[in-house]
Coordinates of N, CA and C in Angstrom, one line a residue:
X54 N 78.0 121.3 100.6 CA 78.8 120.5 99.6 C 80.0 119.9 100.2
X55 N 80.2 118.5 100.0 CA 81.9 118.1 100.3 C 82.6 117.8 99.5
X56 N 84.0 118.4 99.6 CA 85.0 117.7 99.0 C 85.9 117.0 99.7
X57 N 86.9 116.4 98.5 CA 87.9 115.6 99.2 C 88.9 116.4 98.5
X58 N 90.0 116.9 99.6 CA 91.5 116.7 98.8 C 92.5 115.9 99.0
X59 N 92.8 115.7 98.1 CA 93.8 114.5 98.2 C 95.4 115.2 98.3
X60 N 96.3 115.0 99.1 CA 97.7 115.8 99.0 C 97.1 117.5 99.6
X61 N 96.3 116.8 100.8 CA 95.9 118.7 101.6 C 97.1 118.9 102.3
X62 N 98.0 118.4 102.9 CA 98.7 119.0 103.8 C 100.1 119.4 102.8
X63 N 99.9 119.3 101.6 CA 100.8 120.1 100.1 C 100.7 121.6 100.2
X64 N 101.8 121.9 99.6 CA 102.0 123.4 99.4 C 100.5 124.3 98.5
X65 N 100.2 123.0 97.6 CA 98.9 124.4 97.0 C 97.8 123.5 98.0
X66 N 97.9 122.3 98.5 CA 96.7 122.2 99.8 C 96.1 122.3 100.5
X67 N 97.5 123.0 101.8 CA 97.1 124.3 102.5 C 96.5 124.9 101.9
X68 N 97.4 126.0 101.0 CA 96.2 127.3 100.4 C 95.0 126.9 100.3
X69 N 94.5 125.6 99.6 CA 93.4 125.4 98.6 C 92.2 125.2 100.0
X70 N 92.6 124.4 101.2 CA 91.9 124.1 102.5 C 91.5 125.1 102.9
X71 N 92.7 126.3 103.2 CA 92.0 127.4 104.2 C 91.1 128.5 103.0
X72 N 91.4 128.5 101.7 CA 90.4 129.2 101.4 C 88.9 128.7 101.2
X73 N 89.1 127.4 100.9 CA 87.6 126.3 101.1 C 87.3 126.6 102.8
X74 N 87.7 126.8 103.6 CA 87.2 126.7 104.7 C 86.7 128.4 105.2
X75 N 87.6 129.3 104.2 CA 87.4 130.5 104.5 C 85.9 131.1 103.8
X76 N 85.6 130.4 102.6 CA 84.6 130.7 102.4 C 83.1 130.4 102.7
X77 N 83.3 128.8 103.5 CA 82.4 128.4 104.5 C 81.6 127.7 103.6
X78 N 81.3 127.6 102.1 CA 80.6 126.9 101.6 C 81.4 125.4 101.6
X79 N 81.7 124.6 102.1 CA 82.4 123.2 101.8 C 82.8 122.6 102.9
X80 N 82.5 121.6 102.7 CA 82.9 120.7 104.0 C 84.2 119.6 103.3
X81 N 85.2 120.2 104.1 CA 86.4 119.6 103.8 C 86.8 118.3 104.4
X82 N 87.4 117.4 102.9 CA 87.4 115.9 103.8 C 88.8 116.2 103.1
X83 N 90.3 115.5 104.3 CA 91.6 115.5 103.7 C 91.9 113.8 103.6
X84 N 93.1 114.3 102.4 CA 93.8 112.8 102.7 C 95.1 113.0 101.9
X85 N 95.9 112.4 103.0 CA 97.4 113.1 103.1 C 98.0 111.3 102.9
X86 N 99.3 111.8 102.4 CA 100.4 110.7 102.3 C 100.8 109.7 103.9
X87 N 100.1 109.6 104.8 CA 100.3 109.5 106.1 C 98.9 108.7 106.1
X88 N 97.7 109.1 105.1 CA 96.6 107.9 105.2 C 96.3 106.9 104.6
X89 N 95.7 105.7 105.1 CA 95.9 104.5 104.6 C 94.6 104.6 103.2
X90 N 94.6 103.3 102.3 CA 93.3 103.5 101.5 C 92.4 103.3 101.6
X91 N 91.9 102.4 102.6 CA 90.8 102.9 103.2 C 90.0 103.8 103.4
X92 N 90.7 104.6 103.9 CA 90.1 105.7 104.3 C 89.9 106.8 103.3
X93 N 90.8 106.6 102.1 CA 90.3 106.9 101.1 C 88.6 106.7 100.1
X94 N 88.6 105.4 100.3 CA 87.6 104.7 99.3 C 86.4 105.3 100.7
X95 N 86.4 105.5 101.6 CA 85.4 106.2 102.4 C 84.9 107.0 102.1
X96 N 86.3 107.8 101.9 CA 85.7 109.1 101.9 C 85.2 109.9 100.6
X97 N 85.3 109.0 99.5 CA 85.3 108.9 98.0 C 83.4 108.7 97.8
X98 N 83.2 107.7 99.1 CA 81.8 107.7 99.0 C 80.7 108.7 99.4
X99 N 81.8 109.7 99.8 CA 80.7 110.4 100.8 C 80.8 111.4 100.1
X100 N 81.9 112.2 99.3 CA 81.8 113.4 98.7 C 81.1 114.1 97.7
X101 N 81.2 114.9 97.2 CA 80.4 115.8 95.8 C 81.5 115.6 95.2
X102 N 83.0 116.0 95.2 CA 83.5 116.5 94.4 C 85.2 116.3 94.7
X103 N 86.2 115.8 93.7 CA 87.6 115.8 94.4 C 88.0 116.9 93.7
X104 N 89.0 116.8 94.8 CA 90.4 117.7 94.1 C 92.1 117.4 94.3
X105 N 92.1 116.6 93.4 CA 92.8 115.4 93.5 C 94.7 116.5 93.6
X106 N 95.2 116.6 94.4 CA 96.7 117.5 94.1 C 97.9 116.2 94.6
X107 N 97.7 115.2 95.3 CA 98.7 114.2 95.9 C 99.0 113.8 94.8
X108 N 100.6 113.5 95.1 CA 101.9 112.8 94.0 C 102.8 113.0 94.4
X109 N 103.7 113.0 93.6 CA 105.1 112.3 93.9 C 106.2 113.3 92.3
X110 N 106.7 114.6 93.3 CA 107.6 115.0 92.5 C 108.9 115.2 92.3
X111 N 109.7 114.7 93.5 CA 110.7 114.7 94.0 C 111.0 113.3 94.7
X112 N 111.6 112.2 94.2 CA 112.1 110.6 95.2 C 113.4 110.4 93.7
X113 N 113.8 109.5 94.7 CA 115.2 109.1 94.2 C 115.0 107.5 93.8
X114 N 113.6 107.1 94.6 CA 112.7 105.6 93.6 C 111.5 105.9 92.8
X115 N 112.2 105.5 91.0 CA 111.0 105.4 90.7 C 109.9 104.7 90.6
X116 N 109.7 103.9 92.0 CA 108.5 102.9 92.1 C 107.3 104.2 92.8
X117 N 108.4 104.9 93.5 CA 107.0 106.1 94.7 C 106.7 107.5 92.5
X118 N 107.3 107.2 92.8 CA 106.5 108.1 91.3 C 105.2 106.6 90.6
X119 N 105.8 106.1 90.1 CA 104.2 105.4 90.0 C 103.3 104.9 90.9
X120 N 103.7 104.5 92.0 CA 102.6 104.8 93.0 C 102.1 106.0 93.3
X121 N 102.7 106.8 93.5 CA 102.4 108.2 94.1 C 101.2 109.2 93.0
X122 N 101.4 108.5 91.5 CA 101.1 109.4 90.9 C 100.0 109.1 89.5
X123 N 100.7 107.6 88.9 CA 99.7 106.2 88.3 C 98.8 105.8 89.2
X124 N 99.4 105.4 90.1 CA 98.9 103.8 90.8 C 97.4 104.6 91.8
X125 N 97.6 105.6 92.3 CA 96.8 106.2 93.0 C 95.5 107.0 92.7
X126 N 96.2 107.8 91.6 CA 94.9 108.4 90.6 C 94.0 106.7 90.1
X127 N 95.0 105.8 89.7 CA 93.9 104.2 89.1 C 93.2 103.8 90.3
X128 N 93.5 104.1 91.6 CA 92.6 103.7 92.7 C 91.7 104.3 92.7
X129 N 91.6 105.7 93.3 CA 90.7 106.5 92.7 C 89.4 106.4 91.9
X130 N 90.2 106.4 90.7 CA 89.1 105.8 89.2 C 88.1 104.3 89.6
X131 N 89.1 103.5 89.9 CA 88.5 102.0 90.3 C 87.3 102.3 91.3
X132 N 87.6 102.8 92.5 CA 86.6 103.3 93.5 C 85.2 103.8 92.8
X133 N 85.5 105.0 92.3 CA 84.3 105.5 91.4 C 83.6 104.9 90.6
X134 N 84.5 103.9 89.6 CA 83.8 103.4 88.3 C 82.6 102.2 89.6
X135 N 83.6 101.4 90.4 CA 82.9 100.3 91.2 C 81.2 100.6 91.6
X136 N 81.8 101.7 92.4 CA 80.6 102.9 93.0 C 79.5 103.5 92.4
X137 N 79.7 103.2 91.1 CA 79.3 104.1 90.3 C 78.7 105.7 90.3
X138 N 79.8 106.0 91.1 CA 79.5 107.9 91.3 C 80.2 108.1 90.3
X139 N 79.5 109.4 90.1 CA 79.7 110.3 89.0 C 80.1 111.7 89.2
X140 N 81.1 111.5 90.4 CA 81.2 113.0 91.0 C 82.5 113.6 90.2
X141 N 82.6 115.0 90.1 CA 83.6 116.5 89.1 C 84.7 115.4 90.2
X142 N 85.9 115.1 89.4 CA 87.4 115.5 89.8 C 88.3 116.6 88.8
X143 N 88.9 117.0 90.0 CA 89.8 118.4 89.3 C 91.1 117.8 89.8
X144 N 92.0 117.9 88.7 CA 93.0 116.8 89.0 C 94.5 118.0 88.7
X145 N 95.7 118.1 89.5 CA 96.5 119.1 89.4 C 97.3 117.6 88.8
X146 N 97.5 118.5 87.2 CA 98.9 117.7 86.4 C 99.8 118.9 86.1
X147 N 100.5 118.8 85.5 CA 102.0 119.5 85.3 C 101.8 119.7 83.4
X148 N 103.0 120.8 83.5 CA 103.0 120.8 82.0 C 103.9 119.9 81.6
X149 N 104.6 119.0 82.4 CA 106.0 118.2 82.1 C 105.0 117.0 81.9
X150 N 103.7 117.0 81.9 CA 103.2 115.6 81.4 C 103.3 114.9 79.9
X151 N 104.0 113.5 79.8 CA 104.3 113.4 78.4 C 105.9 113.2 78.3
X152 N 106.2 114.1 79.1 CA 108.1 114.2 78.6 C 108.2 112.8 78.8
X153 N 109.7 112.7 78.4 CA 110.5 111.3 78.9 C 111.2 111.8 80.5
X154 N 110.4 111.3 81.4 CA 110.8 111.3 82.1 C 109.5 110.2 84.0
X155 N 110.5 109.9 84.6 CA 109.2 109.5 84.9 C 108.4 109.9 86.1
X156 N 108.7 111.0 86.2 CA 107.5 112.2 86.4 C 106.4 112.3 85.2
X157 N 107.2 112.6 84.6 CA 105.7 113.2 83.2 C 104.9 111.6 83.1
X158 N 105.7 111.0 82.7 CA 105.1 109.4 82.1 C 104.4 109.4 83.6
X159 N 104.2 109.2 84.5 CA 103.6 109.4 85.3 C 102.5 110.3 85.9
X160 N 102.8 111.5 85.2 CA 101.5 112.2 85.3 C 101.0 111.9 84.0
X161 N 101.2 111.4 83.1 CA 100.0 111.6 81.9 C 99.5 109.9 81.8
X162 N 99.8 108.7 82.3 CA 99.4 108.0 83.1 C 98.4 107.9 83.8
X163 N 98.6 109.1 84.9 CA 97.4 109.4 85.5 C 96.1 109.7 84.8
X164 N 96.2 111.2 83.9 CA 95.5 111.7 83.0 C 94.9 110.9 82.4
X165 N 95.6 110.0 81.6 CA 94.8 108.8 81.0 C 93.9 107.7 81.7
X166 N 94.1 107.1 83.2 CA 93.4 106.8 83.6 C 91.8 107.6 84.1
X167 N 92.1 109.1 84.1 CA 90.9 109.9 84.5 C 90.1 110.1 83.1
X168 N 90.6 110.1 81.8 CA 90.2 110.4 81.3 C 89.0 109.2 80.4
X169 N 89.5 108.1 80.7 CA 88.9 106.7 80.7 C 87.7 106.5 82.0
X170 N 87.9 107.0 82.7 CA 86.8 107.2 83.9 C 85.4 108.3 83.3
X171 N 86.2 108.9 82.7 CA 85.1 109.7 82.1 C 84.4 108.8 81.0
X172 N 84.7 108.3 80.2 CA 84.2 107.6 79.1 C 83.5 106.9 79.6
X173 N 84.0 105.8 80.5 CA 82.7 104.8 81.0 C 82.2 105.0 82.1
X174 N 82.5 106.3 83.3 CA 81.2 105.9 83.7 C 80.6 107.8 83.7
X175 N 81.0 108.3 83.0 CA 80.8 109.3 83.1 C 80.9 111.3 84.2
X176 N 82.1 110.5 84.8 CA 82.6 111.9 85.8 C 83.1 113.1 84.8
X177 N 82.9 113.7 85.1 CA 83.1 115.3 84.9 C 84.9 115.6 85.2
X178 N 85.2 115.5 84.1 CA 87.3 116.0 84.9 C 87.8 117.0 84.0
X179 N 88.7 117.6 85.3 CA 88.9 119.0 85.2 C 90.8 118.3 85.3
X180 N 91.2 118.3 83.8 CA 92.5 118.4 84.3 C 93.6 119.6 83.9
X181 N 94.3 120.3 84.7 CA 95.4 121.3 85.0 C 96.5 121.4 84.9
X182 N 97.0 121.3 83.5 CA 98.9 120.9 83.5 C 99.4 122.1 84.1
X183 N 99.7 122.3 85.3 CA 99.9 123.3 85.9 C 101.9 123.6 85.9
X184 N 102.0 124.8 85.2 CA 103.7 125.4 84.8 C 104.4 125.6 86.5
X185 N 104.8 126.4 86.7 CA 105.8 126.3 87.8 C 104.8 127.4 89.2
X186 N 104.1 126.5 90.4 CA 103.4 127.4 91.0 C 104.6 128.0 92.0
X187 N 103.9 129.5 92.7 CA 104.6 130.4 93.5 C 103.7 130.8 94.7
X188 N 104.1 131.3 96.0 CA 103.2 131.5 96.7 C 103.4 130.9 97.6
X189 N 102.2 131.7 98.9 CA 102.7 131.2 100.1 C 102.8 130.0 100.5
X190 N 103.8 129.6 101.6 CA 103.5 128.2 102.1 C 104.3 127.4 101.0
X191 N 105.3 127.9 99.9 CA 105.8 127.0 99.4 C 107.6 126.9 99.9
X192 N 108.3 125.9 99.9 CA 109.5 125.8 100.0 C 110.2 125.7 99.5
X193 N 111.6 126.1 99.8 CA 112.6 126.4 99.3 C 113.2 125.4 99.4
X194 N 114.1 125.3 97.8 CA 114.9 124.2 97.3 C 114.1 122.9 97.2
X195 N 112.9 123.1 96.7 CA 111.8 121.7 96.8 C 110.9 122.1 95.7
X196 N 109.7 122.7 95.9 CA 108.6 123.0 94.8 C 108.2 124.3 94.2
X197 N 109.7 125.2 94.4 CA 109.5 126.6 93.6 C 110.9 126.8 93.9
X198 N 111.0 127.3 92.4 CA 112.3 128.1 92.0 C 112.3 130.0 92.6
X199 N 111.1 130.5 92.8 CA 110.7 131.9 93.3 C 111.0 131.1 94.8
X200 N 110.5 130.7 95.7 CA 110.8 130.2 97.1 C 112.4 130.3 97.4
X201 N 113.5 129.3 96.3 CA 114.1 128.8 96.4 C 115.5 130.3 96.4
X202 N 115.2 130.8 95.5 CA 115.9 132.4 94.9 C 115.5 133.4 96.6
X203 N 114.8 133.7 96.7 CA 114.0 134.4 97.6 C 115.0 133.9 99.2
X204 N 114.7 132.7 99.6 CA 115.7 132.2 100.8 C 116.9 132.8 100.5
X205 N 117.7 132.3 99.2 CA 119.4 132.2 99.1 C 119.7 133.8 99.3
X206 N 119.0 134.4 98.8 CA 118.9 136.5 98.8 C 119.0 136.3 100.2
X207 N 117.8 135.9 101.0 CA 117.5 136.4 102.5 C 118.6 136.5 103.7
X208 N 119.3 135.1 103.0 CA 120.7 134.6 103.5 C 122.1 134.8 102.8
X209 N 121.9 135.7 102.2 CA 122.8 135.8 101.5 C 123.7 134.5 100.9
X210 N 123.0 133.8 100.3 CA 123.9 132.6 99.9 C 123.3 132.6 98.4
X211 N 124.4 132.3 97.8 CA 124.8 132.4 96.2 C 123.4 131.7 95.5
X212 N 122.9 132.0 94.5 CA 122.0 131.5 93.2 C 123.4 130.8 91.8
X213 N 122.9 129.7 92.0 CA 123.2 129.0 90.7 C 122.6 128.7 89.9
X214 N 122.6 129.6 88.4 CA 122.0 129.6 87.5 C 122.7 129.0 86.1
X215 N 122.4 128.0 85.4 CA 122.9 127.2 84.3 C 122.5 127.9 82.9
X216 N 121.5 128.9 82.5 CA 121.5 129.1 81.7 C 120.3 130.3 81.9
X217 N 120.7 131.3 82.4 CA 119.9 132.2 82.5 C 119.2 133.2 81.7
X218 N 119.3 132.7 80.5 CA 118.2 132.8 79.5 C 116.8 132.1 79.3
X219 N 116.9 131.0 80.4 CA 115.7 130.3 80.3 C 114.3 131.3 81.1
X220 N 113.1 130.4 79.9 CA 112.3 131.7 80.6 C 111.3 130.6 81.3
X221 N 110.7 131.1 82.5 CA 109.9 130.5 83.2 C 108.9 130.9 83.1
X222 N 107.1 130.0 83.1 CA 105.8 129.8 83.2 C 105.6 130.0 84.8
X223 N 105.0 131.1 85.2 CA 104.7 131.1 86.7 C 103.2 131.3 86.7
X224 N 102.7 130.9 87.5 CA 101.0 130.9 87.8 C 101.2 131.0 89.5
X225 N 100.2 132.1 90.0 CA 100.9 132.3 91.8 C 99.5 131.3 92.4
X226 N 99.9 130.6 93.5 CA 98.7 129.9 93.8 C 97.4 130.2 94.6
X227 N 97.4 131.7 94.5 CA 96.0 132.2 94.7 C 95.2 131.6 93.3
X228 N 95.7 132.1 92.5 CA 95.4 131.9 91.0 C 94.9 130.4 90.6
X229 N 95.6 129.4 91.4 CA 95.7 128.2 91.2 C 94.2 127.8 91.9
X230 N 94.0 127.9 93.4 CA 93.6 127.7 93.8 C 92.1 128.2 93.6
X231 N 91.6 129.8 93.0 CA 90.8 130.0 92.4 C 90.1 129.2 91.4
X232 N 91.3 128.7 90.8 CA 90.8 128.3 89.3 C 90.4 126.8 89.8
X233 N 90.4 126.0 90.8 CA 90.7 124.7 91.3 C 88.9 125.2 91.5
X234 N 88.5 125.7 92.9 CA 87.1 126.1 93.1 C 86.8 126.6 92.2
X235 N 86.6 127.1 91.0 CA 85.7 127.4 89.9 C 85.1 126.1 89.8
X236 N 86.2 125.0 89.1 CA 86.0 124.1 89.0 C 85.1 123.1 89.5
X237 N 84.9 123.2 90.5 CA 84.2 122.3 91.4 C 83.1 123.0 91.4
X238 N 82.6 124.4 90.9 CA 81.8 124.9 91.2 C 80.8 125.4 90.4
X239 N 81.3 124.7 89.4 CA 80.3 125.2 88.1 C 81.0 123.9 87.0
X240 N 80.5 122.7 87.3 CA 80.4 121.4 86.8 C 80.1 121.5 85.4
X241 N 80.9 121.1 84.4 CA 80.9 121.0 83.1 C 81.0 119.4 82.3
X242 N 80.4 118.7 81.5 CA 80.3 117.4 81.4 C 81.6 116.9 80.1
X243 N 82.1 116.2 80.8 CA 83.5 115.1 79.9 C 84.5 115.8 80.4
X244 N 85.4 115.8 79.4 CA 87.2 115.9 80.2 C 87.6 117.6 79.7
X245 N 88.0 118.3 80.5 CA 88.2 120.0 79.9 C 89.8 119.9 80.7
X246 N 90.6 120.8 79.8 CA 91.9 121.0 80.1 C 92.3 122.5 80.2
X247 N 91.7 122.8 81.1 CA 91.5 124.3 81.3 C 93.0 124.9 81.8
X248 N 92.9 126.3 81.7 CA 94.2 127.0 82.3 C 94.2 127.7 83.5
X249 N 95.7 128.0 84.0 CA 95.2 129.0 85.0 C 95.7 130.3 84.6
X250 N 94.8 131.5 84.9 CA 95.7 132.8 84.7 C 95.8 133.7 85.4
X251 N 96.1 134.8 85.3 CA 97.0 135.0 85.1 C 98.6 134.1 84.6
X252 N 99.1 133.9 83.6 CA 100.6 133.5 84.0 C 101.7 134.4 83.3
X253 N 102.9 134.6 84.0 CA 104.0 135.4 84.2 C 105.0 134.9 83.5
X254 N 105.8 135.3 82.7 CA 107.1 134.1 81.6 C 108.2 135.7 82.5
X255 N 108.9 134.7 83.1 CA 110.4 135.7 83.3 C 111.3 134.8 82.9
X256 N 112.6 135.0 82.7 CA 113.9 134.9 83.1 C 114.3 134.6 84.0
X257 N 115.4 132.9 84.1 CA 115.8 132.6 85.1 C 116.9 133.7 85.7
X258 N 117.6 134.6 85.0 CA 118.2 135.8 85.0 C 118.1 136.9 85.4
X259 N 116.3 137.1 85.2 CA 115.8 138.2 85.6 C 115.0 137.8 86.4
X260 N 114.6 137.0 86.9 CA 114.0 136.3 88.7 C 115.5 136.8 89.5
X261 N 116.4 136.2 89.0 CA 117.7 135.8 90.2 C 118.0 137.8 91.1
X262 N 117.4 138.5 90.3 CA 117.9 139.2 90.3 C 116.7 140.3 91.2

Protein backbone atom coordinates (compact mmCIF):
# COMPACT_ATOMS: atom_id res chain seq x y z
CA UNK A 1 0.00 0.00 0.00
CA UNK A 2 1.19 3.79 -0.54
CA UNK A 3 0.77 6.73 1.16
CA UNK A 4 1.44 10.19 0.88
CA UNK A 5 2.20 12.58 3.77
CA UNK A 6 1.94 15.79 3.41
CA UNK A 7 3.91 18.09 6.25
CA UNK A 8 6.31 14.62 6.93
CA UNK A 9 9.27 16.40 7.98
CA UNK A 10 6.49 17.93 11.00
CA UNK A 11 6.59 17.15 14.49
CA UNK A 12 3.66 14.44 14.36
CA UNK A 13 5.35 13.52 10.62
CA UNK A 14 8.38 12.25 11.81
CA UNK A 15 6.57 10.06 14.27
CA UNK A 16 3.80 9.14 11.78
CA UNK A 17 6.89 8.09 8.96
CA UNK A 18 9.02 6.12 11.18
CA UNK A 19 6.19 4.14 12.52
CA UNK A 20 4.75 3.55 8.86
CA UNK A 21 8.09 2.51 7.97
CA UNK A 22 8.53 0.51 11.14
CA UNK A 23 5.78 -1.53 10.47
CA UNK A 24 6.85 -2.35 6.88
CA UNK A 25 3.38 -2.52 5.52
CA UNK A 26 3.45 1.09 3.46
CA UNK A 27 5.36 2.53 1.08
CA UNK A 28 5.99 6.08 2.03
CA UNK A 29 5.69 9.02 -0.40
CA UNK A 30 6.66 12.61 1.47
CA UNK A 31 5.95 16.09 0.68
CA UNK A 32 7.35 18.77 2.70
CA UNK A 33 7.03 22.65 2.62
CA UNK A 34 10.48 22.74 0.58
CA UNK A 35 8.32 20.76 -2.42
CA UNK A 36 7.03 22.27 -5.42
CA UNK A 37 3.29 21.17 -6.64
CA UNK A 38 4.12 19.22 -8.92
CA UNK A 39 5.36 16.91 -7.39
CA UNK A 40 2.54 16.86 -5.36
CA UNK A 41 -0.16 16.17 -8.06
CA UNK A 42 2.36 13.19 -8.89
CA UNK A 43 2.42 11.77 -6.28
CA UNK A 44 -1.44 12.08 -5.55
CA UNK A 45 -1.63 9.79 -8.59
CA UNK A 46 0.19 7.17 -7.54
CA UNK A 47 -1.04 6.64 -3.92
CA UNK A 48 -3.84 4.54 -1.91
CA UNK A 49 -4.27 6.83 0.68
CA UNK A 50 -3.22 10.61 2.26
CA UNK A 51 -2.45 11.80 5.32
CA UNK A 52 -2.67 15.16 4.87
CA UNK A 53 -0.71 17.04 8.42
CA UNK A 54 1.04 20.21 6.32
CA UNK A 55 -0.07 23.88 7.38
CA UNK A 56 0.59 26.74 8.71
CA UNK A 57 0.34 27.45 12.53
CA UNK A 58 2.57 29.95 13.55
CA UNK A 59 3.54 33.22 10.60
CA UNK A 60 3.20 36.68 11.30
CA UNK A 61 1.44 36.81 7.35
CA UNK A 62 -1.87 35.95 7.08
CA UNK A 63 -1.58 35.19 3.38
CA UNK A 64 0.96 31.71 4.46
CA UNK A 65 -2.17 30.66 6.74
CA UNK A 66 -4.43 30.52 3.72
CA UNK A 67 -2.02 29.22 1.54
CA UNK A 68 -0.60 26.88 3.94
CA UNK A 69 -3.73 25.63 5.08
CA UNK A 70 -7.11 26.75 2.48
CA UNK A 71 -5.29 27.03 -0.55
CA UNK A 72 -3.46 23.69 -0.31
CA UNK A 73 -5.93 21.21 1.09
CA UNK A 74 -8.25 23.08 -2.34
CA UNK A 75 -5.27 21.73 -4.46
CA UNK A 76 -5.32 18.64 -3.18
CA UNK A 77 -9.24 18.26 -3.60
CA UNK A 78 -8.94 19.74 -7.30
CA UNK A 79 -6.24 17.06 -8.15
CA UNK A 80 -8.45 14.25 -7.02
CA UNK A 81 -11.85 15.44 -8.05
CA UNK A 82 -9.84 16.04 -11.83
CA UNK A 83 -8.37 12.53 -11.41
CA UNK A 84 -11.09 11.14 -10.36
CA UNK A 85 -9.55 8.99 -7.53
CA UNK A 86 -11.27 8.16 -4.86
CA UNK A 87 -8.61 7.49 -2.40
CA UNK A 88 -9.25 7.65 2.17
CA UNK A 89 -7.66 11.18 3.14
CA UNK A 90 -7.06 11.60 6.87
CA UNK A 91 -6.72 15.17 7.35
CA UNK A 92 -5.03 16.60 10.95
CA UNK A 93 -7.46 19.73 11.84
CA UNK A 94 -7.33 21.37 15.19
CA UNK A 95 -10.03 21.89 17.72
CA UNK A 96 -9.52 25.89 17.16
CA UNK A 97 -11.34 25.16 13.83
CA UNK A 98 -14.21 27.71 13.39
CA UNK A 99 -12.81 30.28 16.00
CA UNK A 100 -12.33 33.86 14.88
CA UNK A 101 -9.19 33.70 14.10
CA UNK A 102 -7.22 33.01 11.09
CA UNK A 103 -5.85 29.90 11.92
CA UNK A 104 -9.23 28.30 12.65
CA UNK A 105 -11.06 30.13 9.63
CA UNK A 106 -8.47 28.45 7.88
CA UNK A 107 -8.63 25.16 9.06
CA UNK A 108 -12.28 24.73 8.76
CA UNK A 109 -11.89 26.22 5.19
CA UNK A 110 -9.87 23.44 4.65
CA UNK A 111 -12.45 20.92 6.14
CA UNK A 112 -15.00 22.31 4.03
CA UNK A 113 -13.26 21.90 1.01
CA UNK A 114 -12.64 18.03 1.91
CA UNK A 115 -15.78 17.59 2.88
CA UNK A 116 -17.26 18.75 -0.63
CA UNK A 117 -14.66 16.38 -2.20
CA UNK A 118 -16.52 13.80 -0.58
CA UNK A 119 -19.88 14.71 -1.94
CA UNK A 120 -18.96 14.88 -5.50
CA UNK A 121 -16.59 12.55 -6.14
CA UNK A 122 -16.80 10.37 -3.41
CA UNK A 123 -13.30 9.96 -1.15
CA UNK A 124 -13.58 8.59 2.14
CA UNK A 125 -12.31 11.60 4.86
CA UNK A 126 -11.17 11.14 8.02
CA UNK A 127 -11.02 14.53 9.69
CA UNK A 128 -9.15 15.05 13.36
CA UNK A 129 -9.67 18.37 15.26
CA UNK A 130 -6.79 17.48 17.03
CA UNK A 131 -6.47 19.44 20.99
CA UNK A 132 -2.89 20.18 22.04
CA UNK A 133 -0.42 17.18 20.81
CA UNK A 134 2.78 16.06 23.15
CA UNK A 135 5.54 13.82 22.44
CA UNK A 136 8.63 13.15 21.00
CA UNK A 137 10.32 15.20 18.36
CA UNK A 138 8.21 18.18 19.39
CA UNK A 139 9.64 21.76 20.17
CA UNK A 140 9.87 24.02 22.50
CA UNK A 141 8.28 27.34 22.46
CA UNK A 142 6.56 26.40 18.93
CA UNK A 143 4.01 23.37 18.93
CA UNK A 144 3.67 22.20 22.60
CA UNK A 145 3.10 23.84 25.73
CA UNK A 146 4.45 20.20 27.58
CA UNK A 147 7.87 20.64 25.19
CA UNK A 148 7.89 24.23 26.02
CA UNK A 149 7.51 23.86 30.30
CA UNK A 150 9.84 20.86 30.11
CA UNK A 151 13.06 22.99 28.39
CA UNK A 152 12.40 26.24 30.80
CA UNK A 153 12.61 23.43 34.06
CA UNK A 154 15.70 21.80 32.22
CA UNK A 155 17.33 25.22 32.14
CA UNK A 156 16.12 26.52 34.77
CA UNK A 157 14.44 29.55 33.22
CA UNK A 158 11.19 30.83 34.54
CA UNK A 159 7.43 29.60 33.18
CA UNK A 160 4.98 32.31 32.44
CA UNK A 161 1.71 31.41 33.23
CA UNK A 162 -1.43 34.00 32.64
CA UNK A 163 -4.01 32.20 34.20
CA UNK A 164 -3.23 29.01 35.56
CA UNK A 165 -6.41 27.74 36.02
CA UNK A 166 -6.75 27.00 32.52
CA UNK A 167 -7.21 23.40 31.76
CA UNK A 168 -5.60 21.80 28.79
CA UNK A 169 -6.73 18.93 26.12
CA UNK A 170 -3.62 16.72 25.63
CA UNK A 171 -3.54 13.71 23.21
CA UNK A 172 0.40 12.23 23.24
CA UNK A 173 1.37 11.58 19.58
CA UNK A 174 1.81 7.93 19.76
CA UNK A 175 -1.91 8.19 20.24
CA UNK A 176 -2.17 10.47 17.32
CA UNK A 177 -0.40 8.68 15.13
CA UNK A 178 -2.10 5.26 15.90
CA UNK A 179 -5.33 6.69 15.39
CA UNK A 180 -4.02 8.42 11.90
CA UNK A 181 -3.04 4.43 10.61
CA UNK A 182 -6.25 3.06 11.87
CA UNK A 183 -7.60 5.29 9.61
CA UNK A 184 -6.03 4.52 6.55
CA UNK A 185 -6.49 1.10 7.46
CA UNK A 186 -9.75 0.19 7.78
CA UNK A 187 -11.55 2.62 5.11
CA UNK A 188 -14.97 3.77 6.04
CA UNK A 189 -17.35 5.61 3.30
CA UNK A 190 -18.24 9.75 3.59
CA UNK A 191 -16.80 12.29 6.02
CA UNK A 192 -16.18 10.75 9.92
CA UNK A 193 -14.82 13.15 12.61
CA UNK A 194 -13.32 10.78 14.77
CA UNK A 195 -11.19 11.25 18.10
CA UNK A 196 -8.11 10.50 19.39
CA UNK A 197 -7.70 8.83 22.85
CA UNK A 198 -6.60 8.53 25.20
CA UNK A 199 -6.91 12.47 26.20
CA UNK A 200 -5.54 14.06 29.39
CA UNK A 201 -7.34 17.70 30.76
CA UNK A 202 -4.51 19.16 33.26
CA UNK A 203 -3.95 22.54 34.46
CA UNK A 204 -1.87 25.08 33.05
CA UNK A 205 -0.78 25.22 36.91
CA UNK A 206 -0.54 21.84 37.43
CA UNK A 207 1.62 21.01 34.14
CA UNK A 208 4.07 24.08 35.21
CA UNK A 209 4.71 22.25 38.09
Amino acid sequence: MKVLVTGSDGFIGKNLCSSLSESGSWNIFRFTKVDDLSSLERQLLKVDAVIHLAGVNRSKNEENFIKGNSDLTKKICDILLKSERKIQITFSSSVKSGDNTIYGRTKSSAEQHLIKLSRTNGNPISIYRLPNVFGKWCKANYNSVVATFCHNKANNLPIKIDDPDKVLNLVHVDSVVGAFINSISHIKEGVEFPVVTPCYNISLGKLST
